[in-house]
Short mmCIF file of C-alpha atoms and ligand atoms in Angstrom, two decimals:
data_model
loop_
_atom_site.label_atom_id
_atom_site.label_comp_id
_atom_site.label_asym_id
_atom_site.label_seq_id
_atom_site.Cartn_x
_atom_site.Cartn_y
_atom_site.Cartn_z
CA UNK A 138 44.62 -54.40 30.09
CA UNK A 139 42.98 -57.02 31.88
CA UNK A 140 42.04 -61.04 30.01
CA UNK A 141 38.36 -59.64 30.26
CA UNK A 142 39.22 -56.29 28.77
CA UNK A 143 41.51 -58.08 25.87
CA UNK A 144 38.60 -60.36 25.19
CA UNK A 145 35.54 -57.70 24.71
CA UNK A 146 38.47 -55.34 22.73
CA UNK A 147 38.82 -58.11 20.40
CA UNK A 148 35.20 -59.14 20.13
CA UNK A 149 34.09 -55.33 19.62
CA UNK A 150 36.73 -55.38 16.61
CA UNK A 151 35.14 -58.71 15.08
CA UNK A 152 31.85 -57.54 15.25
CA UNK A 153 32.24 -54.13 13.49
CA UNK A 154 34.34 -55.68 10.69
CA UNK A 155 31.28 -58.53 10.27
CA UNK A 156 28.71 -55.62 10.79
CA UNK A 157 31.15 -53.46 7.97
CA UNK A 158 31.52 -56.42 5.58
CA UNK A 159 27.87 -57.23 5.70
CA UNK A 160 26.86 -53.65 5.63
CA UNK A 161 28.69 -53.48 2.12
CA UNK A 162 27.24 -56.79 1.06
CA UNK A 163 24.04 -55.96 1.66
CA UNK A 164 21.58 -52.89 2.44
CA UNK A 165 21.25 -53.08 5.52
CA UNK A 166 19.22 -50.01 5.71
CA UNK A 167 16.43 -51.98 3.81
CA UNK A 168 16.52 -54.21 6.23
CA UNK A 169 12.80 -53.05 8.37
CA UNK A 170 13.93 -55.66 11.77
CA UNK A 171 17.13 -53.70 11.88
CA UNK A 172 15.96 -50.96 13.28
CA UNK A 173 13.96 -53.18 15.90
CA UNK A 174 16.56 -55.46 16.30
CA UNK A 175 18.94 -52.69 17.25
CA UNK A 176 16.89 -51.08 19.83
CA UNK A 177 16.14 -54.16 21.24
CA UNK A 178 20.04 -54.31 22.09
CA UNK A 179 20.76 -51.18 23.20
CA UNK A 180 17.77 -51.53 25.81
CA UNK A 181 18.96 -54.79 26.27
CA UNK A 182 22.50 -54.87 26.72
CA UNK A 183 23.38 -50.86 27.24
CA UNK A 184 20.88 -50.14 29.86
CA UNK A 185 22.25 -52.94 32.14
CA UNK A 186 25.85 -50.34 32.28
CA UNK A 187 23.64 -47.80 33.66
CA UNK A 188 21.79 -49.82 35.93
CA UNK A 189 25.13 -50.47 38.09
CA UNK A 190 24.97 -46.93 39.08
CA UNK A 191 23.08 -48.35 42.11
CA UNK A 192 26.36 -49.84 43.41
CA UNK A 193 28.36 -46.84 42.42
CA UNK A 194 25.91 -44.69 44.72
CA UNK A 195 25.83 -47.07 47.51
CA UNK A 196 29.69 -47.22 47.18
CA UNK A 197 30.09 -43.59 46.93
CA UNK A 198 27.36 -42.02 49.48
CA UNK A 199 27.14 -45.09 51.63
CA UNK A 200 23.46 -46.46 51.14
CA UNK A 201 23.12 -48.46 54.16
CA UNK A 202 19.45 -47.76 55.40
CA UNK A 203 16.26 -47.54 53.10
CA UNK A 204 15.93 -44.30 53.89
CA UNK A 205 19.16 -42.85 52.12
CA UNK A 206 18.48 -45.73 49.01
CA UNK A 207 14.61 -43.48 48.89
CA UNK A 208 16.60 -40.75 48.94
CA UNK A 209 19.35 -41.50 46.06
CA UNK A 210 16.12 -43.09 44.07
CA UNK A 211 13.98 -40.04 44.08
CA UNK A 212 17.01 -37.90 43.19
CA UNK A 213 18.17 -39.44 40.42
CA UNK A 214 14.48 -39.94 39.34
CA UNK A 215 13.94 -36.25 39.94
CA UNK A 216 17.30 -35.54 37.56
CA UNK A 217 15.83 -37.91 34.65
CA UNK A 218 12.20 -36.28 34.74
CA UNK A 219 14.23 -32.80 35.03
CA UNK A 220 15.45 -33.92 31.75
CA UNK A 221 12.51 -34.87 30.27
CA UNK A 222 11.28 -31.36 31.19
CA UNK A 223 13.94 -29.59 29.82
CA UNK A 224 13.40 -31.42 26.33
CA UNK A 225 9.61 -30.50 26.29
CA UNK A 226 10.63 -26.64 27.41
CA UNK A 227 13.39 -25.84 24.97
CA UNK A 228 14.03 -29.26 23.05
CA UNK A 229 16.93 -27.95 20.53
CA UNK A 230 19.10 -26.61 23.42
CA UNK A 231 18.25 -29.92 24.87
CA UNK A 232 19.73 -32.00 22.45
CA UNK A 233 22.84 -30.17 21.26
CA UNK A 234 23.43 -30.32 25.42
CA UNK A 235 22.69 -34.04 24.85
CA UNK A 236 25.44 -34.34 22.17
CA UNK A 237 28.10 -33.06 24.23
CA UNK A 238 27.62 -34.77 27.08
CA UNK A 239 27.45 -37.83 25.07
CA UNK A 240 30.80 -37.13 23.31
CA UNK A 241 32.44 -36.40 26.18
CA UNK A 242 30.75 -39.39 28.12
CA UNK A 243 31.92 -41.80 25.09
CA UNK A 244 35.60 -40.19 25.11
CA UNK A 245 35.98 -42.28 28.55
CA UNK A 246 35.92 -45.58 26.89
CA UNK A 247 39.32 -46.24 24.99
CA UNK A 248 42.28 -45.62 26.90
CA UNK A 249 43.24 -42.33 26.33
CA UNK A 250 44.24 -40.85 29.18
CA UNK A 251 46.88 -38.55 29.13
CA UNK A 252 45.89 -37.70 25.62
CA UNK A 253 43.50 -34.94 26.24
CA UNK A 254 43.29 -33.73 22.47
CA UNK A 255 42.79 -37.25 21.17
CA UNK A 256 39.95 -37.92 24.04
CA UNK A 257 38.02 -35.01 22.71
CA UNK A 258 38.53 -35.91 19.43
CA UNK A 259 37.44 -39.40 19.96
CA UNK A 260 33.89 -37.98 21.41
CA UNK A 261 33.57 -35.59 19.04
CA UNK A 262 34.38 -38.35 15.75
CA UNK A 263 31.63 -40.92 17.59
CA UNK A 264 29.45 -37.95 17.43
CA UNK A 265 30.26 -36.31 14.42
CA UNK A 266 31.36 -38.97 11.66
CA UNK A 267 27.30 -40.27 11.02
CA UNK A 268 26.83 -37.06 9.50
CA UNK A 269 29.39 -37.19 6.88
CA UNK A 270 28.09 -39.94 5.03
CA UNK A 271 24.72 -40.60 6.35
CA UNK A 272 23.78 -37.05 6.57
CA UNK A 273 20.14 -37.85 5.52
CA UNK A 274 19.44 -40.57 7.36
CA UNK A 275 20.67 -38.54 10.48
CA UNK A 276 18.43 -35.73 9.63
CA UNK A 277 15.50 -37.66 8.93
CA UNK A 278 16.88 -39.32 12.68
CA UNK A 279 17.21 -36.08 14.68
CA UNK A 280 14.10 -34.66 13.45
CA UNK A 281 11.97 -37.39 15.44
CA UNK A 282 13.20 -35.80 18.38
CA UNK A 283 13.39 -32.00 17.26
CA UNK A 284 12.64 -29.19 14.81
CA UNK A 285 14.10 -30.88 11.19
CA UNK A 286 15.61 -27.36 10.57
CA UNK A 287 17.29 -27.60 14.02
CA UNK A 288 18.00 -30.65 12.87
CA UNK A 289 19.91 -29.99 9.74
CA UNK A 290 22.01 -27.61 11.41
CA UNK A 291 22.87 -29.60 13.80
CA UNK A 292 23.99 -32.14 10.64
CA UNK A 293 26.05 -29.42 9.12
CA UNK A 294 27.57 -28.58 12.09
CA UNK A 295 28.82 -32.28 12.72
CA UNK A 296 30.20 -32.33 9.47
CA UNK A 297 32.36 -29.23 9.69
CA UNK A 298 33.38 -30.75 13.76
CA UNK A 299 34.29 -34.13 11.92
CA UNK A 300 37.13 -32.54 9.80
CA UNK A 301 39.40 -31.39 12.79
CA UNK A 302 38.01 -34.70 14.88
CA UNK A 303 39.06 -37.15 12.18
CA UNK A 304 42.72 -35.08 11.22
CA UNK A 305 43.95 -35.55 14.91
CA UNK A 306 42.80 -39.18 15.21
CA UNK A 307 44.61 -39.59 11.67
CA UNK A 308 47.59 -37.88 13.11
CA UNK A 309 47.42 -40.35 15.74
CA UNK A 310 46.70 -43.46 14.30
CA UNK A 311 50.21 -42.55 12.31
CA UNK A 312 51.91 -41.59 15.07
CA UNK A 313 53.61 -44.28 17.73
CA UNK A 314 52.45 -42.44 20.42
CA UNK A 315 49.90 -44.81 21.35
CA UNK A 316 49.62 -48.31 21.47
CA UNK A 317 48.53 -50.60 18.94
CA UNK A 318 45.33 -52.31 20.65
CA UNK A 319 44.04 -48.39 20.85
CA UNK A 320 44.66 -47.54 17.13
CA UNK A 321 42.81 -50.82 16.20
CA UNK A 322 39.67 -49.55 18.81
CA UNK A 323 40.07 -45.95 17.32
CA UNK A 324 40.23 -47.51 13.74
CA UNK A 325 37.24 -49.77 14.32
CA UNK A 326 35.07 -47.02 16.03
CA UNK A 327 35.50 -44.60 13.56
CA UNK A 328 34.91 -46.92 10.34
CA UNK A 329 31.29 -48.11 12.18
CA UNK A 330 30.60 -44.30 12.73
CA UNK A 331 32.06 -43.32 9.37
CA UNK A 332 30.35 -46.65 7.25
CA UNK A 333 27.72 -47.80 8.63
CA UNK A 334 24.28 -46.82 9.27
CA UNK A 335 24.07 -44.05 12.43
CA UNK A 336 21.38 -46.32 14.45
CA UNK A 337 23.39 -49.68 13.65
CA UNK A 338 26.53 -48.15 14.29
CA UNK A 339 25.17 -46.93 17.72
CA UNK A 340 24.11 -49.74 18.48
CA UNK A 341 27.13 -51.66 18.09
CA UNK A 342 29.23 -49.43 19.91
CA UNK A 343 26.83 -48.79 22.26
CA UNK A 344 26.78 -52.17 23.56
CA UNK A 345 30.03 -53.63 21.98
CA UNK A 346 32.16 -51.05 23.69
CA UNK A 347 31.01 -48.49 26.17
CA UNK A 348 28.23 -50.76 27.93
CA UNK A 349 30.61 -53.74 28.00
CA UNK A 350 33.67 -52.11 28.90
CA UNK A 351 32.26 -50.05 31.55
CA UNK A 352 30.47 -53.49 32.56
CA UNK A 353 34.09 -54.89 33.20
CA UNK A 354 35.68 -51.71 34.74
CA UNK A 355 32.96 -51.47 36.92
CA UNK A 356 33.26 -55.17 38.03
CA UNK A 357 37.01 -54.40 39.32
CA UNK A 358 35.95 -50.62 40.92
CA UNK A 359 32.57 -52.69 42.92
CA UNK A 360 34.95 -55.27 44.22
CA UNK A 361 33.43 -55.00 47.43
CA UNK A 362 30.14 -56.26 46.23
CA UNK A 363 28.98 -59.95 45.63
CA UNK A 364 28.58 -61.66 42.40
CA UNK A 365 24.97 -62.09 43.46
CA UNK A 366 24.47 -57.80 44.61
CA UNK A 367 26.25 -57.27 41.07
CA UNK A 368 23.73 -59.54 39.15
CA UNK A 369 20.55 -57.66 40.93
CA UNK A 370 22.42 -54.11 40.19
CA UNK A 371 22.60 -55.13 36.34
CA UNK A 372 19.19 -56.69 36.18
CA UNK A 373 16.35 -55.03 38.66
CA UNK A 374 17.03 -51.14 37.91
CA UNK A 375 17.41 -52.54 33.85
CA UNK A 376 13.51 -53.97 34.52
CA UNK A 377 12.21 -51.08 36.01
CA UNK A 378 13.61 -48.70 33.31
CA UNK A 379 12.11 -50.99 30.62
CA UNK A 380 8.43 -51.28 32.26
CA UNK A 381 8.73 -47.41 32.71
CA UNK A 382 9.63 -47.37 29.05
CA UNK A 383 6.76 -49.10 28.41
CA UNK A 384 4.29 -47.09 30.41
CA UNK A 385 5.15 -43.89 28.92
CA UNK A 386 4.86 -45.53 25.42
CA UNK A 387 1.41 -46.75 26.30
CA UNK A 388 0.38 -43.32 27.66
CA UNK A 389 2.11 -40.62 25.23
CA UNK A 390 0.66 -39.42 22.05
CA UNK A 391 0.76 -42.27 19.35
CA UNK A 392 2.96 -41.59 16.51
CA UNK A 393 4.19 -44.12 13.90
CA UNK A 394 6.00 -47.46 15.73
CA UNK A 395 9.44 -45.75 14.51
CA UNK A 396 9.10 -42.49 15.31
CA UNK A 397 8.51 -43.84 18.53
CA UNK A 398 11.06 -45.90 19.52
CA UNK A 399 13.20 -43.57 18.75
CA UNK A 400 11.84 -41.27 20.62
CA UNK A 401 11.46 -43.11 23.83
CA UNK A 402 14.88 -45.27 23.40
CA UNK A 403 16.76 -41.71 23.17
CA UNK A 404 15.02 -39.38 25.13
CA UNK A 405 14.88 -41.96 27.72
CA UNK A 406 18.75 -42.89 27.19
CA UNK A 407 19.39 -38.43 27.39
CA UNK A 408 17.12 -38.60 30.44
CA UNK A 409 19.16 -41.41 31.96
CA UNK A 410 22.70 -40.35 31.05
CA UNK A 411 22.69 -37.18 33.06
CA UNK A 412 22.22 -38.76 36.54
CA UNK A 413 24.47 -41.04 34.74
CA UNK A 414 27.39 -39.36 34.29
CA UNK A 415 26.82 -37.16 37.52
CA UNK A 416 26.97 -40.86 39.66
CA UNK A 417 29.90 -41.47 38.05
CA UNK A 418 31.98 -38.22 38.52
CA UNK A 419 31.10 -38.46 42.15
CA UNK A 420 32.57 -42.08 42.43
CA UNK A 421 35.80 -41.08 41.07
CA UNK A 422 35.56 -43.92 38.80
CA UNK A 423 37.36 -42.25 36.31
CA UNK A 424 40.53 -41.95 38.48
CA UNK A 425 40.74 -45.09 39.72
CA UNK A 426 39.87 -47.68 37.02
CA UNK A 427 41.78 -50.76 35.91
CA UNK A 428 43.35 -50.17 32.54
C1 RET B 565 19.63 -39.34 19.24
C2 RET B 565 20.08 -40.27 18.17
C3 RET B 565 21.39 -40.74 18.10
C4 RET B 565 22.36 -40.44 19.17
C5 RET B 565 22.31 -41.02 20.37
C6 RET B 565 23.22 -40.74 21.47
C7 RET B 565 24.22 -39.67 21.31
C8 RET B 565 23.10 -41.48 22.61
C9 RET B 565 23.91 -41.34 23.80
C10 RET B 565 23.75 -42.17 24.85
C11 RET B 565 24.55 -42.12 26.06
C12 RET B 565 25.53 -41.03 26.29
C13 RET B 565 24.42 -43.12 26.99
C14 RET B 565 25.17 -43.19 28.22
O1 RET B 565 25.58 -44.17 28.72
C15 RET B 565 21.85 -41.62 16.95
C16 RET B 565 22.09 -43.05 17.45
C17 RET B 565 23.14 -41.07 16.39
C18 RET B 565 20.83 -41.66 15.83
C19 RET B 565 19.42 -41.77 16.30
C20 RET B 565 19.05 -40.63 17.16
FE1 FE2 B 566 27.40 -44.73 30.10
#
C-alpha cells in the first residue's frame, strides 16, 4: 500500500468509529440536515471518482481529436439516459440490476484480490447489512424509487443474502489469511453498514472509501496526465453532472424535497455507474492498479 493509500485507510477507519460513536450517542436519524448534509457529500466528493472516467477513456480509446471526445461524450450520455429509460420502463428489474452491479462495483475497493469468495461477500455485506437492522428505514428508502412491495422484497431478500455474506467475512476476519489493515477496512465497513443509518452509512463509505481510494488508484494508473488535466477531469465533468442534476430537478414532477433527492442523487448515481463501470473494465484498471 502506498503513504496516500495508508493515510485515506486510516482516515476512513476514524471517521466511521466517530460517525459509530456519535450515531450511538445521539439519533442521528432525527437529525433533518443529515439527510441534506449527506447528499451534499456524496455529490460532492463521490461524483468527482466518476468524473475521471474522462482520462480513463482518453487513456484507453485514445481521445486525441474533438471528434472522438463528441463521440465518447454522446456514448456514455446515450448509456446514462439508456438507464434512465430502463428505470421508467420496468423500474424493479432496474434496481435489483442496480444492486448487483453496485455490489460487485464496491467489492473492487479493499484489497481482495485473490480472494474471490470474500470479494463477493464484501459487495454483497455493503449491500445487504442496511437491511438487517434498518430494515424500515430501507423500505421506506427503496420505495422512493420503486413499488414499496417491490421494495420489501427486495429488504427480505437482503436480509436472508446478509447471513452467508457476513459468515464468510466472519470466517475471515478470524482467519490469518489476510492481512490486518484489510480486516480493520472489512471490520469498519461492515459495522457502518450493519450500525448506522443506510443513507449515512452510504455516504461515508461512499466518499470515505470507494470515491477516495479509487481517487488515489486512479492518480498512479493516469500517470501520464498533468496535475493540472487531472484537476479539470475531477472538477468540469463533476459541474456538468451537478447543473444536469439540477435541470432535471427543476423540470420533473415535484414531489416532497426528500423524496426527491433521493430520487435524483440515486437514479442519477445508477444512471452514471453503468458507463461507469463499463469505462473502467475497458481500461483494465482493475489489472493493473497499485496496491
Ligand atoms: C438506492 C439507495 C441506496 C443505495 C445506493 C447505491 C447502491 C448506490 C451505488 C452507487 C454506485 C455503485 C456508484 C458508483 O461509483 C441506499 C444508500 C442504500 C439507501 C438510499 C437509496
Ligand atoms: Fe465507482
Amino acid at each position: 500500500m502506498n503513504k496516500p493509500m495508508i493515510f485515506q485507510s486510516n482516515l476512513f477507519m476514524l471517521i466511521s468509529s466517530l460517525a459509530l460513536v456519535l450515531g450511538f450517542a445521539f439519533d442521528l436519524n432525527a437529525n433533518p440536515y443529515g439527510l441534506l448534509m449527506t447528499l451534499v457529500f456524496v455529490v460532492l466528493l463521490g461524483v468527482p471518482h466518476g468524473s475521471l472516467d474522462v482520462l480513463f477513456a482518453s487513456q484507453t480509446y485514445d481521445l486525441r481529436h474533438i471528434k472522438h471526445w463528441l463521440k465518447f461524450i454522446a456514448y456514455y450520455m446515450a448509456a446514462a439516459l439508456a438507464v434512465i429509460l430502463v428505470w421508467w420502463l420496468v423500474p424493479n428489474a432496474f434496481f435489483i440490476v442496480f444492486l448487483i452491479l453496485s455490489a460487485l462495483h464496491f467489492s473492487d475497493d479493499l484489497n481482495l484480490s485473490g480472494f474471490t469468495l470474500l470479494k463477493w461477500s464484501d459487495g454483497a455485506a455493503i449491500i445487504s447489512l442496511p437491511s438487517v437492522f434498518f430494515g424500515h428505514e430501507l423500505i421506506d428508502l427503496y420505495a422512493m424509487i420503486i413499488h414499496i412491495d417491490i421494495a420489501t422484497s427486495i429488504v427480505k431478500t437482503s436480509q436472508l443474502i446478509s447471513i452467508p455474506a457476513g459468515l464468510v467475512i466472519a470466517f475471515y476476519l478470524v482467519t490469518k489469511k489476510i492481512d490486518l489493515r484489510t480486516k480493520l477496512e472489512l471490520f469498519c465497513t461492515c459495522a457502518l453498514f450493519l450500525l448506522l443509518n443506510p443513507i449515512l452509512a452510504f455516504g461515508i463509505y461512499f466518499c470515505g472509501m470507494h470515491s477516495a481510494r479509487h481517487l488515489i488508484r486512479s492518480r498512479y494508473f493516469l500517470r501520464q496526465f498533468t496535475r493540472q488535466a487531472f484537476l479539470n477531469a475531477l472538477i468540469l465533468p463533476t459541474i456538468a453532472v451537478i447543473l444536469m442534476g439540477l435541470v432535471i430537478w427543476w423540470l420533473g414532477p415535484k414531489k416532497p424535497l426528500e423524496i426527491d433527492l433521493i430520487r435524483i442523487v440515486f437514479v442519477g448515481l445508477a444512471a452514471l455507474t453503468v458507463p461507469h463501470a463499463w469505462v473502467l473494465k475497458q481500461s483494465k484498471f482493475q489489472a493493473h492498479r497499485t496496491r
